[in-house]
CSV table of C-alpha atoms and ligand atoms in Angstrom, one decimal:
chain,number,residue,atom,x,y,z
F,1,MET,CA,-19.3,-10.1,-15.7
F,2,SER,CA,-15.9,-11.2,-14.1
F,3,HIS,CA,-13.8,-8.7,-12.7
F,4,LYS,CA,-9.8,-8.7,-12.9
F,5,ILE,CA,-8.0,-7.3,-9.8
F,6,LEU,CA,-4.4,-6.0,-10.0
F,7,ILE,CA,-2.9,-6.7,-6.4
F,8,ALA,CA,-0.5,-4.0,-5.8
F,9,ASN,CA,1.3,-5.5,-3.0
F,10,ARG,CA,3.8,-8.2,-2.2
F,11,GLY,CA,4.2,-11.0,0.5
F,12,GLU,CA,1.7,-12.4,2.8
F,13,ILE,CA,-0.8,-9.7,2.1
F,14,ALA,CA,-0.5,-10.3,-1.5
F,15,LEU,CA,-1.4,-14.0,-1.0
F,16,ARG,CA,-4.1,-13.2,1.4
F,17,ALA,CA,-5.7,-10.9,-1.2
F,18,LEU,CA,-5.3,-13.4,-4.1
F,19,ARG,CA,-6.9,-16.2,-1.9
F,20,ALA,CA,-10.0,-13.7,-1.5
F,21,CYS,CA,-10.3,-13.0,-5.1
F,22,LYS,CA,-10.2,-16.7,-6.0
F,23,GLU,CA,-13.2,-17.4,-3.6
F,24,LEU,CA,-15.0,-14.4,-5.2
F,25,ASN,CA,-14.2,-15.9,-8.7
F,26,LEU,CA,-12.3,-12.7,-9.6
F,27,LYS,CA,-9.2,-12.9,-12.1
F,28,THR,CA,-6.0,-11.7,-10.6
F,29,VAL,CA,-2.9,-9.8,-11.9
F,30,ALA,CA,0.2,-10.0,-9.5
F,31,ILE,CA,2.8,-7.4,-10.0
F,32,TYR,CA,6.3,-7.9,-8.7
F,33,SER,CA,9.9,-6.5,-8.7
F,34,THR,CA,13.0,-8.2,-10.1
F,35,GLY,CA,13.7,-9.0,-6.4
F,36,ASP,CA,10.6,-10.8,-5.9
F,37,LYS,CA,10.6,-13.4,-8.6
F,38,GLU,CA,10.1,-16.3,-5.9
F,39,LEU,CA,6.9,-14.8,-4.4
F,40,LYS,CA,4.4,-17.6,-3.7
F,41,HIS,CA,1.4,-15.8,-5.0
F,42,LEU,CA,2.9,-15.3,-8.4
F,43,ARG,CA,2.6,-18.9,-9.1
F,44,LEU,CA,-1.2,-18.8,-8.3
F,45,ALA,CA,-2.2,-15.6,-10.3
F,46,ASP,CA,-3.7,-15.6,-13.5
F,47,GLU,CA,-1.2,-13.0,-14.8
F,48,THR,CA,2.1,-11.6,-13.5
F,49,VAL,CA,3.8,-8.2,-14.6
F,50,CYS,CA,7.2,-7.1,-13.5
F,51,VAL,CA,6.9,-3.5,-12.6
F,52,GLY,CA,10.4,-2.5,-12.0
F,53,PRO,CA,13.8,-3.3,-10.0
F,54,ALA,CA,13.9,-4.4,-6.5
F,55,SER,CA,14.2,-1.1,-4.9
F,56,PRO,CA,10.5,-0.2,-3.5
F,57,LEU,CA,10.4,3.4,-5.1
F,58,GLU,CA,11.2,1.9,-8.5
F,59,SER,CA,8.4,-1.0,-8.3
F,60,TYR,CA,5.9,-1.1,-5.5
F,61,LEU,CA,5.9,2.6,-5.2
F,62,ASN,CA,6.0,3.3,-8.8
F,63,ILE,CA,2.6,4.8,-10.0
F,64,PRO,CA,3.2,4.8,-13.5
F,65,ALA,CA,4.5,1.4,-13.7
F,66,ILE,CA,1.6,0.0,-11.7
F,67,LEU,CA,-0.9,1.8,-13.8
F,68,SER,CA,0.8,0.6,-16.7
F,69,ALA,CA,0.4,-3.0,-15.6
F,70,GLY,CA,-3.2,-2.5,-15.0
F,71,GLU,CA,-3.6,-1.2,-18.5
F,72,LEU,CA,-1.7,-3.9,-20.3
F,73,THR,CA,-3.6,-6.6,-18.6
F,74,GLY,CA,-7.2,-4.9,-18.7
F,75,ALA,CA,-7.6,-4.8,-15.0
F,76,ASP,CA,-10.6,-3.4,-13.5
F,77,ALA,CA,-9.5,-2.7,-10.0
F,78,ILE,CA,-6.5,-2.1,-7.9
F,79,TYR,CA,-5.8,-3.6,-4.5
F,80,PRO,CA,-3.3,-1.9,-2.5
F,81,GLY,CA,-3.0,-3.9,0.7
F,82,TYR,CA,-1.1,-2.3,3.4
F,83,GLY,CA,2.2,-0.1,3.4
F,84,PHE,CA,3.6,1.1,-0.1
F,85,LEU,CA,0.6,3.0,-1.7
F,86,ALA,CA,-2.3,2.0,0.5
F,87,GLU,CA,-2.8,5.2,2.0
F,88,ASP,CA,-1.6,7.4,-0.7
F,89,ALA,CA,-4.6,9.9,-1.9
F,90,ASP,CA,-2.6,10.7,-4.9
F,91,PHE,CA,-2.4,7.1,-5.9
F,92,ALA,CA,-6.3,6.5,-5.3
F,93,GLU,CA,-7.0,9.4,-7.2
F,94,LYS,CA,-4.6,8.4,-10.1
F,95,CYS,CA,-6.2,4.9,-10.2
F,96,GLU,CA,-9.8,6.5,-10.5
F,97,ALA,CA,-8.5,9.0,-13.2
F,98,SER,CA,-7.0,6.2,-15.2
F,99,GLY,CA,-10.3,4.1,-14.9
F,100,PHE,CA,-9.4,1.5,-12.3
F,101,LYS,CA,-11.4,1.2,-9.2
F,102,PHE,CA,-9.2,1.7,-6.1
F,103,ILE,CA,-10.3,-0.9,-3.6
F,104,GLY,CA,-10.7,1.6,-0.6
F,105,PRO,CA,-12.1,4.6,0.6
F,106,ALA,CA,-12.4,7.7,-1.9
F,107,SER,CA,-9.3,9.4,-2.1
F,108,SER,CA,-10.7,12.5,-0.6
F,109,VAL,CA,-11.5,10.4,2.5
F,110,ILE,CA,-7.9,9.0,2.5
F,111,ARG,CA,-6.6,12.6,2.2
F,112,LYS,CA,-8.7,13.9,5.2
F,113,MET,CA,-7.5,11.2,7.4
F,114,GLY,CA,-4.1,11.5,6.4
F,115,ASP,CA,-4.2,15.0,7.8
F,116,LYS,CA,-4.3,14.2,11.7
F,117,ILE,CA,-6.0,17.6,12.7
F,118,THR,CA,-8.7,17.1,10.1
F,119,ALA,CA,-9.0,13.7,11.3
F,120,LYS,CA,-9.2,14.7,15.0
F,121,ASN,CA,-11.6,17.3,14.2
F,122,LEU,CA,-13.8,14.8,12.3
F,123,ALA,CA,-13.7,12.4,15.2
F,124,GLU,CA,-14.8,15.1,17.5
F,125,LYS,CA,-17.7,16.0,15.6
F,126,SER,CA,-18.9,12.5,15.7
F,127,ASP,CA,-18.5,12.1,19.5
F,128,ILE,CA,-15.3,10.2,19.5
F,129,PRO,CA,-13.4,11.0,22.4
F,130,THR,CA,-10.1,12.6,21.7
F,131,VAL,CA,-6.8,13.7,23.6
F,132,PRO,CA,-7.2,17.1,25.1
F,133,GLY,CA,-5.0,19.4,23.5
F,134,TYR,CA,-4.8,22.4,21.0
F,135,THR,CA,-5.4,22.2,17.4
F,136,GLY,CA,-5.6,25.8,16.1
F,137,VAL,CA,-3.3,27.7,14.1
F,138,LEU,CA,-0.2,28.0,16.4
F,139,PRO,CA,1.2,31.6,16.7
F,140,ASN,CA,4.9,32.7,16.2
F,141,ASP,CA,5.1,34.6,19.6
F,142,GLU,CA,6.9,32.5,22.1
F,143,GLU,CA,4.9,33.8,25.1
F,144,GLU,CA,1.5,33.0,23.2
F,145,LEU,CA,3.0,29.4,22.6
F,146,LYS,CA,3.9,28.9,26.1
F,147,ASN,CA,0.4,29.9,27.3
F,148,ILE,CA,-1.3,27.5,24.9
F,149,ALA,CA,1.2,24.8,26.2
F,150,ASN,CA,0.4,25.7,29.8
F,151,SER,CA,-3.3,25.6,29.2
F,152,VAL,CA,-2.7,22.1,27.5
F,153,GLY,CA,-0.6,21.1,30.5
F,154,TYR,CA,2.8,19.2,30.7
F,155,PRO,CA,3.8,16.6,29.7
F,156,LEU,CA,2.6,17.6,26.4
F,157,ILE,CA,3.4,15.9,22.9
F,158,ILE,CA,4.0,17.9,19.8
F,159,LYS,CA,2.7,16.2,16.8
F,160,ALA,CA,2.9,17.0,13.0
F,161,SER,CA,-0.5,17.1,11.2
F,162,ALA,CA,1.1,15.3,8.3
F,163,GLY,CA,2.7,12.8,10.4
F,164,GLY,CA,1.1,9.5,12.0
F,165,GLY,CA,2.3,6.1,12.8
F,166,GLY,CA,4.9,7.6,15.1
F,167,ARG,CA,6.6,9.9,12.8
F,168,GLY,CA,6.8,13.5,13.6
F,169,MET,CA,6.3,13.6,17.2
F,170,LYS,CA,8.2,15.0,20.2
F,171,VAL,CA,7.5,14.8,24.1
F,172,VAL,CA,7.9,17.9,26.0
F,173,ASN,CA,8.4,17.7,30.0
F,174,ASP,CA,8.3,21.3,30.7
F,175,GLU,CA,8.4,24.8,29.5
F,176,THR,CA,12.2,25.0,29.2
F,177,SER,CA,12.3,22.5,26.1
F,178,LEU,CA,9.0,23.9,24.4
F,179,ILE,CA,10.4,26.3,22.0
F,180,ALA,CA,13.5,24.4,20.8
F,181,SER,CA,11.1,21.2,20.4
F,182,ILE,CA,8.6,23.2,18.5
F,183,HIS,CA,11.2,24.4,16.0
F,184,LEU,CA,12.8,20.9,15.8
F,185,THR,CA,9.4,19.3,15.0
F,186,LYS,CA,8.5,21.8,12.7
F,187,GLN,CA,11.5,21.5,10.6
F,188,GLU,CA,11.6,17.6,10.8
F,189,ALA,CA,7.8,17.7,9.5
F,190,LYS,CA,8.8,20.2,6.8
F,191,ASN,CA,11.6,17.9,5.6
F,192,ALA,CA,9.7,14.6,6.0
F,193,PHE,CA,6.1,15.6,4.8
F,194,GLY,CA,6.4,19.0,3.0
F,195,ASN,CA,4.1,20.4,5.6
F,196,ASP,CA,5.1,21.8,9.0
F,197,THR,CA,1.7,22.2,10.5
F,198,LEU,CA,1.9,21.2,14.2
F,199,TYR,CA,-0.6,20.5,17.0
F,200,PHE,CA,-0.5,20.0,20.7
F,201,GLU,CA,-1.7,17.1,22.8
F,202,LYS,CA,-1.6,16.2,26.4
F,203,PHE,CA,0.8,13.4,26.6
F,204,ILE,CA,-0.8,10.0,27.8
F,205,GLN,CA,1.7,8.0,29.8
F,206,ASN,CA,1.9,4.3,29.4
F,207,PRO,CA,-1.5,3.8,27.7
F,208,ARG,CA,-2.7,0.7,25.9
F,209,HIS,CA,-3.1,0.7,22.2
F,210,ILE,CA,-6.7,-0.2,21.4
F,211,GLU,CA,-8.1,-0.1,17.8
F,212,ILE,CA,-11.6,-0.7,16.5
F,213,GLN,CA,-12.2,-2.3,13.1
F,214,ILE,CA,-15.0,-1.2,10.8
F,215,VAL,CA,-16.6,-2.2,7.6
F,216,ALA,CA,-18.7,0.2,5.7
F,217,ASP,CA,-20.5,-0.7,2.4
F,218,GLY,CA,-20.7,2.9,1.0
F,219,LYS,CA,-24.6,2.3,0.7
F,220,GLY,CA,-25.4,3.3,4.2
F,221,SER,CA,-24.7,0.0,6.3
F,222,THR,CA,-21.8,0.3,8.6
F,223,ILE,CA,-20.7,-2.4,11.3
F,224,HIS,CA,-17.9,-3.0,13.7
F,225,LEU,CA,-15.8,-6.0,14.3
F,226,GLY,CA,-15.0,-5.1,17.9
F,227,THR,CA,-11.6,-4.2,19.2
F,228,ARG,CA,-8.0,-5.2,19.0
F,229,ASP,CA,-5.2,-4.7,21.8
F,230,CYS,CA,-1.9,-4.0,19.8
F,231,SER,CA,0.1,-2.9,22.8
F,232,MET,CA,3.0,-5.1,22.3
F,233,GLN,CA,5.0,-3.1,20.2
F,234,ARG,CA,8.6,-2.0,19.5
F,235,ARG,CA,9.4,1.5,17.7
F,236,HIS,CA,6.0,1.4,16.5
F,237,GLN,CA,6.1,-2.1,14.8
F,238,LYS,CA,3.4,-4.1,16.4
F,239,ILE,CA,4.8,-7.7,17.4
F,240,ILE,CA,1.7,-9.3,18.9
F,241,GLU,CA,-1.9,-8.4,18.5
F,242,GLU,CA,-5.3,-9.8,20.0
F,243,ALA,CA,-8.9,-9.7,19.6
F,244,PRO,CA,-10.9,-8.7,21.8
F,245,ALA,CA,-8.9,-6.2,23.8
F,246,GLU,CA,-9.9,-7.5,27.3
F,247,GLY,CA,-10.7,-5.4,30.6
F,248,LEU,CA,-12.1,-2.4,28.6
F,249,ASP,CA,-14.7,-0.3,30.5
F,250,LYS,CA,-18.1,-1.8,28.9
F,251,THR,CA,-19.8,1.5,29.0
F,252,LYS,CA,-17.2,3.5,27.4
F,253,LEU,CA,-16.6,0.9,24.9
F,254,GLU,CA,-20.3,0.6,23.7
F,255,LYS,CA,-20.4,4.4,23.4
F,256,THR,CA,-17.1,4.5,21.6
F,257,LEU,CA,-18.1,1.9,19.1
F,258,GLN,CA,-21.4,3.5,18.2
F,259,ALA,CA,-19.4,6.9,17.8
F,260,CYS,CA,-17.0,5.1,15.4
F,261,LEU,CA,-20.0,4.1,13.4
F,262,LYS,CA,-21.2,7.7,13.5
F,263,LEU,CA,-17.9,8.9,12.0
F,264,CYS,CA,-18.1,6.4,9.4
F,265,LYS,CA,-21.6,7.7,8.3
F,266,ASN,CA,-20.7,11.3,8.6
F,267,ILE,CA,-17.8,11.0,6.2
F,268,SER,CA,-19.8,8.6,3.8
F,269,TYR,CA,-17.0,6.1,4.7
F,270,SER,CA,-16.7,3.2,2.0
F,271,GLY,CA,-14.6,0.3,2.9
F,272,VAL,CA,-12.6,-1.2,5.8
F,273,GLY,CA,-11.0,1.1,8.3
F,274,THR,CA,-9.4,1.2,11.7
F,275,ILE,CA,-9.9,4.0,14.3
F,276,GLU,CA,-7.0,3.9,16.9
F,277,PHE,CA,-7.1,4.7,20.3
F,278,LEU,CA,-4.9,5.2,23.5
F,279,TYR,CA,-6.5,3.8,26.4
F,280,LYS,CA,-5.7,4.6,30.1
F,281,ASN,CA,-7.8,4.5,33.2
F,282,GLY,CA,-11.0,3.5,31.8
F,283,GLN,CA,-10.8,6.3,29.0
F,284,PHE,CA,-10.6,5.8,25.2
F,285,TYR,CA,-8.4,9.0,23.5
F,286,PHE,CA,-8.7,8.8,19.5
F,287,ILE,CA,-5.2,9.2,17.8
F,288,GLU,CA,-5.9,8.4,14.2
F,289,MET,CA,-8.0,6.6,11.6
F,290,ASN,CA,-6.3,4.0,9.0
F,291,THR,CA,-8.1,3.9,5.9
F,292,ARG,CA,-6.5,0.5,4.8
F,293,ILE,CA,-6.5,-3.1,5.6
F,294,GLN,CA,-4.2,-3.7,8.7
F,295,VAL,CA,-1.5,-6.3,9.2
F,296,GLU,CA,-3.4,-7.6,12.2
F,297,HIS,CA,-6.9,-8.1,10.5
F,298,PRO,CA,-6.9,-11.8,10.9
F,299,VAL,CA,-7.5,-11.6,14.8
F,300,SER,CA,-10.8,-9.6,14.1
F,301,GLU,CA,-11.7,-12.3,11.4
F,302,MET,CA,-11.0,-15.2,13.7
F,303,ILE,CA,-13.5,-13.9,16.4
F,304,THR,CA,-16.3,-13.1,14.1
F,305,GLY,CA,-15.8,-15.4,11.1
F,306,PHE,CA,-16.2,-12.2,8.9
F,307,ASP,CA,-13.8,-12.2,5.9
F,308,ILE,CA,-12.3,-8.5,6.1
F,309,VAL,CA,-10.4,-8.8,2.6
F,310,LYS,CA,-13.6,-10.3,0.8
F,311,ALA,CA,-15.6,-7.6,2.3
F,312,GLN,CA,-13.2,-4.9,1.0
F,313,LEU,CA,-13.1,-6.3,-2.5
F,314,LYS,CA,-17.0,-6.6,-2.6
F,315,ILE,CA,-17.5,-3.1,-1.3
F,316,GLY,CA,-14.7,-1.9,-3.8
F,317,LEU,CA,-16.5,-3.4,-6.8
F,318,GLY,CA,-20.0,-2.2,-5.7
F,319,MET,CA,-21.2,-5.7,-4.9
F,320,ASP,CA,-24.0,-6.3,-2.4
F,321,LEU,CA,-22.7,-7.2,1.1
F,322,ASP,CA,-25.8,-6.8,3.3
F,323,LEU,CA,-23.8,-5.8,6.4
F,324,ASN,CA,-26.0,-6.3,9.5
F,325,GLN,CA,-24.4,-5.8,13.0
F,326,ASP,CA,-26.8,-8.5,14.5
F,327,GLU,CA,-25.3,-11.1,12.3
F,328,ILE,CA,-21.8,-10.3,13.6
F,329,ILE,CA,-21.3,-12.9,16.5
F,330,PHE,CA,-18.2,-12.4,18.6
F,331,ARG,CA,-16.8,-15.7,19.9
F,332,GLY,CA,-13.6,-16.4,21.9
F,333,HIS,CA,-10.1,-14.9,21.8
F,334,ALA,CA,-7.5,-14.5,18.8
F,335,ILE,CA,-3.7,-13.7,19.2
F,336,GLU,CA,-1.4,-13.0,16.3
F,337,CYS,CA,2.3,-13.3,16.5
F,338,ARG,CA,4.2,-11.6,13.9
F,339,ILE,CA,7.2,-13.9,12.8
F,340,ASN,CA,10.0,-11.5,11.4
F,341,ALA,CA,13.2,-12.4,9.7
F,342,GLU,CA,15.3,-10.6,12.3
F,343,ASP,CA,17.7,-11.1,15.3
F,344,PRO,CA,15.6,-11.9,18.5
F,345,GLU,CA,17.9,-9.7,20.5
F,346,SER,CA,19.3,-7.1,18.3
F,347,PHE,CA,16.5,-6.9,16.1
F,348,ILE,CA,19.0,-6.5,13.1
F,349,PRO,CA,17.0,-7.8,9.6
F,350,SER,CA,18.2,-11.4,8.5
F,351,PRO,CA,17.2,-12.0,5.1
F,352,GLY,CA,18.6,-15.0,3.1
F,353,LEU,CA,17.6,-18.6,2.0
F,354,ILE,CA,15.1,-20.6,4.1
F,355,HIS,CA,16.3,-23.8,3.3
F,356,LYS,CA,13.7,-25.6,5.6
F,357,MET,CA,10.7,-24.7,7.3
F,358,HIS,CA,7.5,-26.3,8.7
F,359,PRO,CA,4.3,-24.3,9.5
F,360,PRO,CA,2.2,-25.1,12.7
F,361,GLY,CA,-1.3,-26.4,12.4
F,362,GLY,CA,-4.2,-27.9,14.0
F,363,LEU,CA,-7.4,-26.8,15.6
F,364,GLY,CA,-7.5,-23.1,16.0
F,365,VAL,CA,-4.2,-22.3,14.2
F,366,ARG,CA,-4.2,-20.1,11.3
F,367,PHE,CA,-0.6,-19.5,9.4
F,368,ASP,CA,-0.9,-16.4,6.9
F,369,SER,CA,2.4,-16.4,5.1
F,370,HIS,CA,4.1,-16.3,1.8
F,371,ILE,CA,7.2,-18.4,2.9
F,372,TYR,CA,8.2,-22.1,1.9
F,373,SER,CA,11.3,-24.3,2.1
F,374,GLY,CA,13.6,-22.9,-0.5
F,375,TYR,CA,12.4,-19.5,-0.5
F,376,MET,CA,15.0,-16.6,-0.4
F,377,VAL,CA,13.8,-13.6,1.7
F,378,PRO,CA,15.0,-10.6,-0.2
F,379,PRO,CA,16.6,-7.9,1.7
F,380,HIS,CA,14.8,-5.0,0.2
F,381,TYR,CA,11.6,-5.1,2.1
F,382,ASP,CA,9.8,-5.4,5.3
F,383,SER,CA,11.0,-8.5,7.5
F,384,LEU,CA,7.6,-9.9,8.0
F,385,LEU,CA,7.6,-13.5,7.1
F,386,ALA,CA,4.5,-15.1,8.7
F,387,LYS,CA,1.4,-14.4,11.0
F,388,ILE,CA,0.4,-17.0,13.2
F,389,ILE,CA,-2.9,-16.7,14.5
F,390,THR,CA,-4.5,-18.9,17.3
F,391,THR,CA,-8.2,-18.8,18.2
F,392,ALA,CA,-9.6,-20.5,21.5
F,393,ASN,CA,-12.5,-19.9,23.8
F,394,THR,CA,-10.4,-17.8,26.5
F,395,ARG,CA,-7.3,-15.4,26.4
F,396,GLU,CA,-5.5,-18.2,28.5
F,397,SER,CA,-6.1,-21.0,26.3
F,398,CYS,CA,-5.4,-19.1,23.1
F,399,ILE,CA,-1.8,-18.5,24.7
F,400,LYS,CA,-1.4,-21.9,25.4
F,401,ARG,CA,-2.2,-22.8,21.8
F,402,MET,CA,0.1,-20.2,20.5
F,403,LEU,CA,2.9,-21.8,22.6
F,404,SER,CA,2.1,-25.1,21.2
F,405,ALA,CA,2.0,-23.5,17.6
F,406,LEU,CA,5.4,-21.8,18.0
F,407,ASP,CA,6.7,-25.3,19.2
F,408,GLU,CA,5.7,-26.7,15.8
F,409,PHE,CA,6.9,-24.1,13.7
F,410,PHE,CA,10.5,-23.7,12.5
F,411,VAL,CA,12.5,-22.0,10.1
F,412,GLU,CA,16.1,-23.0,9.2
F,413,GLY,CA,18.5,-20.8,7.4
F,414,ILE,CA,17.6,-17.4,8.5
F,415,LYS,CA,17.1,-15.6,12.1
F,416,THR,CA,13.6,-15.1,13.3
F,417,ASN,CA,12.1,-13.6,16.4
F,418,HIS,CA,10.4,-17.0,17.3
F,419,SER,CA,12.4,-17.0,20.6
F,420,LEU,CA,11.2,-13.6,21.5
F,421,HIS,CA,7.7,-14.6,21.1
F,422,GLN,CA,8.0,-17.7,23.2
F,423,ARG,CA,9.6,-15.5,26.0
F,424,LEU,CA,6.8,-12.9,25.5
F,425,LEU,CA,3.9,-15.6,25.8
F,426,ASN,CA,5.4,-17.0,28.9
F,427,ASP,CA,5.7,-13.4,30.5
F,428,GLN,CA,3.9,-12.9,33.6
F,429,LYS,CA,2.8,-9.2,32.9
F,430,PHE,CA,1.7,-10.2,29.2
F,431,CYS,CA,-0.3,-13.3,30.7
F,432,ALA,CA,-2.1,-11.0,33.4
F,433,ASN,CA,-2.7,-8.6,30.4
F,434,GLU,CA,-0.9,-5.9,32.2
F,435,HIS,CA,1.5,-4.6,29.6
F,436,ASN,CA,1.1,-1.3,27.7
F,437,ILE,CA,2.9,0.3,24.6
F,438,ASN,CA,6.0,0.9,26.5
F,439,TYR,CA,6.2,-2.3,28.4
F,440,LEU,CA,8.3,-4.3,25.7
F,441,GLU,CA,11.1,-1.6,25.2
F,442,GLU,CA,11.2,-0.2,28.7
F,443,VAL,CA,10.6,-3.3,30.9
F,444,PHE,CA,10.8,-6.6,29.3
F,445,LEU,CA,13.9,-5.8,27.0
F,446,LYS,CA,15.6,-4.2,29.6
F,447,LYS,CA,15.2,-7.4,32.1
R,1,MV4,C1,0.3,9.7,21.6
R,1,MV4,C2,1.0,9.2,22.8
R,1,MV4,C3,0.8,9.6,24.0
R,1,MV4,N1,0.1,10.6,24.1
R,1,MV4,N2,-0.3,10.8,21.8
R,1,MV4,C4,2.5,7.1,18.3
R,1,MV4,C5,2.0,6.8,17.0
R,1,MV4,C6,0.7,7.6,16.4
R,1,MV4,N3,-0.2,7.0,16.1
R,1,MV4,C7,0.6,8.3,18.0
R,1,MV4,N4,1.5,7.9,18.7
R,1,MV4,C8,1.4,8.3,20.2
R,1,MV4,N5,0.4,9.1,20.4
R,1,MV4,C9,-0.5,11.3,23.2
R,1,MV4,N6,-1.3,12.4,23.4
R,1,MV4,C10,1.8,7.9,22.5
R,1,MV4,C11,2.0,7.5,21.3
R,1,MV4,C12,2.7,6.4,21.2
R,1,MV4,C13,2.3,5.2,20.6
R,1,MV4,C14,1.0,5.0,20.5
R,1,MV4,C15,0.4,3.9,19.9
R,1,MV4,C16,1.3,2.5,19.6
R,1,MV4,C17,2.5,2.8,20.3
R,1,MV4,C18,3.0,4.0,20.6
R,1,MV4,C19,4.5,3.9,20.9
R,1,MV4,C20,4.8,5.3,21.4
R,1,MV4,C21,4.2,6.3,21.3
């Protein structure tokens, strides 16, 4: 029996998914918007369906149009990728209700993890270390609020339970701005998410951002693919990621990995997922769980040889995977540089015609990208053009290999952040692995 997968995404991840489908002999349906007719994966898909105009709301976020495309083509399953509808519990529910398999965890699990207080409580129940704070119902009384804040301690961070990924947060340094900050965050949360539930956490200053990749087959087997360090970021957009995260406390790491597997078992997780942490002074602090494939998944693939997207498809379709932690062998180091169509200094997006481009290659170089000479980068979407991933025995040799790959790579016609990567890979703090989530914005870019 041959399955047909509708790929509900665009760009590099749609191409990545299409390649995995081909390896599994799955038929593919590629959807696209009128602004995306030149996408590379459309030429490789078995069928293509235009789901609407270039505006994301009318195409890649248009649930009825996507479900119609699935019905029209007789697709069995929908692959969401990242962004767009990937963590929309209502979409997952509607896929199932319309008779499509949603390639991801159950909609109820997506919903739970989308609520950050629920997610944090679930993490704690599985012995995952969390940030000290307050997740109870907040009183209206100002004195009571101040008492709760005092018990958490300053500086603290107010977070919206419906937020995540950097949206709906405010740092409070002392009591003088507490009440105003609560009101402001509440209003912002109500406007952005239609849910004004807040919680408090102690604010962790200058931590690293570490995440753990898990894979659960939905039949009781759960494995991890180790850690990634995603600390090099600007405005919650990661720029460089690597695997494994180096220099972590071994004992704490082993405990945290086991607790992550426990969480997956406790919630009967099915699919791939990422558990995100802040890491400071040898301590892990859970912040959230992502129930989707992530942009940076290739670095985990490169150090394990495990195909995460293929696993997602097999799990989602109910195929046997035989996950076994013993068979995951970690080898070497991998780094990913995200090449964006943007000015390397102002970060202003730079869509337009790529009149010429040349991908990097050679031993230990992977190039995940949908771009080609003659491709017109549309202005309507995320500026990610390509991911260059290098793999080598050590972090140091991996950085060298990346510098060499960057030297080979060129794009003509539009601006990219290529030169920012070259500067970062030569940076003393980055090379010494001494950066943190604030380094790029607060130190490097201010030099
Ligand atoms: C924090 C924090 C410091 N202390 N929580 C931002 C995104 C969301 N996932 C959680 N975030 C943060 N939560 C406490 N208690 C700092 C951040 C944060 C951050 C985290 C990961 C990666 C980049 C970040 C950039 C700014 C702030």
